[in-house]
GROMACS .gro file of C-alpha atoms in nm:
model
  121
    1MET     CA    1  -5.854  -0.354   0.516
    2LEU     CA    2  -6.219  -0.358   0.378
    3VAL     CA    3  -6.213  -0.618   0.104
    4ASN     CA    4  -6.101  -0.899   0.417
    5ILE     CA    5  -6.439  -0.713   0.595
    6GLN     CA    6  -6.693  -0.803   0.301
    7HIS     CA    7  -6.455  -1.128   0.205
    8GLU     CA    8  -6.554  -1.279   0.560
    9LEU     CA    9  -6.946  -1.164   0.593
   10SER     CA   10  -6.988  -1.301   0.308
   11ARG     CA   11  -6.850  -1.628   0.393
   12GLN     CA   12  -6.998  -1.597   0.725
   13ARG     CA   13  -7.401  -1.588   0.509
   14VAL     CA   14  -7.281  -1.888   0.327
   15LYS     CA   15  -7.201  -2.067   0.685
   16HIS     CA   16  -7.576  -1.871   0.884
   17ILE     CA   17  -7.721  -2.057   0.563
   18VAL     CA   18  -7.557  -2.412   0.594
   19ASN     CA   19  -7.590  -2.408   0.962
   20SER     CA   20  -8.032  -2.302   0.959
   21TYR     CA   21  -8.087  -2.591   0.747
   22ARG     CA   22  -7.733  -2.850   0.901
   23LEU     CA   23  -7.694  -2.889   0.495
   24ASP     CA   24  -7.328  -2.985   0.560
   25GLY     CA   25  -7.514  -3.346   0.849
   26GLN     CA   26  -7.266  -3.626   0.840
   27GLU     CA   27  -6.965  -3.594   0.665
   28PRO     CA   28  -6.866  -3.177   0.802
   29PHE     CA   29  -6.462  -3.192   0.648
   30GLN     CA   30  -6.595  -3.279   0.335
   31PHE     CA   31  -6.869  -3.091   0.341
   32ASN     CA   32  -6.647  -2.791   0.397
   33ALA     CA   33  -6.308  -2.903   0.173
   34TYR     CA   34  -6.547  -2.869  -0.057
   35LEU     CA   35  -6.721  -2.575  -0.026
   36HIS     CA   36  -6.401  -2.433   0.003
   37ASP     CA   37  -6.375  -2.534  -0.314
   38LEU     CA   38  -6.667  -2.451  -0.449
   39PHE     CA   39  -6.528  -2.001  -0.265
   40ASP     CA   40  -6.180  -2.038  -0.489
   41ALA     CA   41  -6.452  -2.066  -0.798
   42TYR     CA   42  -6.698  -1.841  -0.740
   43GLN     CA   43  -6.861  -1.589  -0.622
   44ALA     CA   44  -6.970  -1.572  -0.273
   45PRO     CA   45  -7.345  -1.464  -0.378
   46LEU     CA   46  -7.454  -1.770  -0.668
   47ILE     CA   47  -7.253  -1.975  -0.422
   48GLU     CA   48  -7.621  -1.818  -0.133
   49LEU     CA   49  -7.830  -1.878  -0.464
   50ALA     CA   50  -7.694  -2.194  -0.551
   51LEU     CA   51  -7.748  -2.354  -0.208
   52ILE     CA   52  -8.103  -2.213  -0.138
   53GLU     CA   53  -8.213  -2.331  -0.533
   54THR     CA   54  -8.086  -2.670  -0.406
   55LEU     CA   55  -8.263  -2.638  -0.071
   56VAL     CA   56  -8.582  -2.596  -0.253
   57ASP     CA   57  -8.506  -2.852  -0.529
   58CYS     CA   58  -8.453  -3.033  -0.200
   59TRP     CA   59  -8.732  -3.008   0.016
   60ALA     CA   60  -8.976  -3.284  -0.161
   61SER     CA   61  -8.663  -3.492   0.002
   62VAL     CA   62  -8.670  -3.729   0.238
   63PRO     CA   63  -8.477  -3.742   0.396
   64LEU     CA   64  -8.352  -3.428   0.305
   65VAL     CA   65  -8.138  -3.447   0.091
   66ARG     CA   66  -7.748  -3.308   0.270
   67GLY     CA   67  -7.311  -3.250   0.260
   68THR     CA   68  -7.168  -3.376  -0.036
   69ASP     CA   69  -7.376  -3.421  -0.210
   70PHE     CA   70  -7.620  -3.201  -0.153
   71LEU     CA   71  -7.279  -2.947  -0.289
   72ARG     CA   72  -7.263  -3.151  -0.573
   73ARG     CA   73  -7.668  -3.077  -0.672
   74ALA     CA   74  -7.520  -2.679  -0.589
   75HIS     CA   75  -7.213  -2.743  -0.781
   76THR     CA   76  -7.389  -2.847  -1.107
   77MET     CA   77  -7.623  -2.519  -1.108
   78LEU     CA   78  -7.368  -2.314  -0.971
   79HIS     CA   79  -7.118  -2.446  -1.308
   80SER     CA   80  -7.507  -2.396  -1.546
   81TRP     CA   81  -7.489  -2.068  -1.461
   82ASP     CA   82  -7.143  -2.086  -1.596
   83GLU     CA   83  -7.281  -2.166  -1.906
   84HIS     CA   84  -7.564  -1.985  -1.921
   85PRO     CA   85  -7.819  -1.712  -1.793
   86ILE     CA   86  -7.842  -1.754  -1.415
   87ILE     CA   87  -8.267  -1.802  -1.416
   88SER     CA   88  -8.324  -1.730  -1.035
   89THR     CA   89  -8.747  -1.954  -0.897
   90LEU     CA   90  -8.766  -1.705  -0.620
   91THR     CA   91  -8.800  -1.403  -0.562
   92PRO     CA   92  -8.581  -1.151  -0.344
   93GLU     CA   93  -8.853  -1.187  -0.072
   94GLN     CA   94  -8.813  -1.537  -0.126
   95PHE     CA   95  -8.474  -1.610  -0.034
   96SER     CA   96  -8.525  -1.347   0.295
   97GLN     CA   97  -8.743  -1.569   0.384
   98ILE     CA   98  -8.621  -1.908   0.283
   99SER     CA   99  -8.243  -1.785   0.366
  100GLY     CA  100  -8.281  -1.520   0.657
  101LEU     CA  101  -8.075  -1.270   0.499
  102ASP     CA  102  -8.036  -0.931   0.286
  103PRO     CA  103  -8.115  -1.031  -0.054
  104THR     CA  104  -7.952  -0.756  -0.229
  105PRO     CA  105  -7.576  -0.881  -0.241
  106VAL     CA  106  -7.747  -1.158  -0.432
  107TYR     CA  107  -7.962  -0.958  -0.671
  108GLY     CA  108  -7.813  -0.622  -0.656
  109SER     CA  109  -7.986  -0.321  -0.524
  110GLY     CA  110  -8.308  -0.102  -0.791
  111ASP     CA  111  -7.907   0.116  -0.741
  112ARG     CA  112  -7.673  -0.108  -0.830
  113PRO     CA  113  -7.735  -0.356  -1.032
  114ASN     CA  114  -7.541  -0.716  -1.025
  115SER     CA  115  -7.297  -0.801  -1.333
  116ARG     CA  116  -7.488  -1.052  -1.391
  117PRO     CA  117  -7.831  -1.046  -1.296
  118ILE     CA  118  -8.067  -1.300  -1.211
  119ALA     CA  119  -8.368  -1.357  -1.417
  120HIS     CA  120  -8.679  -1.494  -1.287
  121SER     CA  121  -8.859  -1.860  -1.460
   0.00000   0.00000   0.00000
């Protein structure tokens, strides 16, 4: 039961990021199907970090990249983290400011480090 609640909370955090920035764009069904596939392949905290990192990378684009194009970019980042160390350009504080979420599930706490540590560039 607790695992199901934690799983749903993780998904809700990702949905919060998607809804806050309307990242699904004009193709919500395709976007949600792709996002579902990402949940099957990656842990939610990594998806959160990839969404926020991709959002920061895309802020200079006008209009902002959204929809499955946005997810493809985030997926490319996730895939690169499979083969290389996770390097974030964001501090936990910046992640929190951009996402509006507690950074602990993504970055870990001082008491219990993440299983895949995140380095800062």
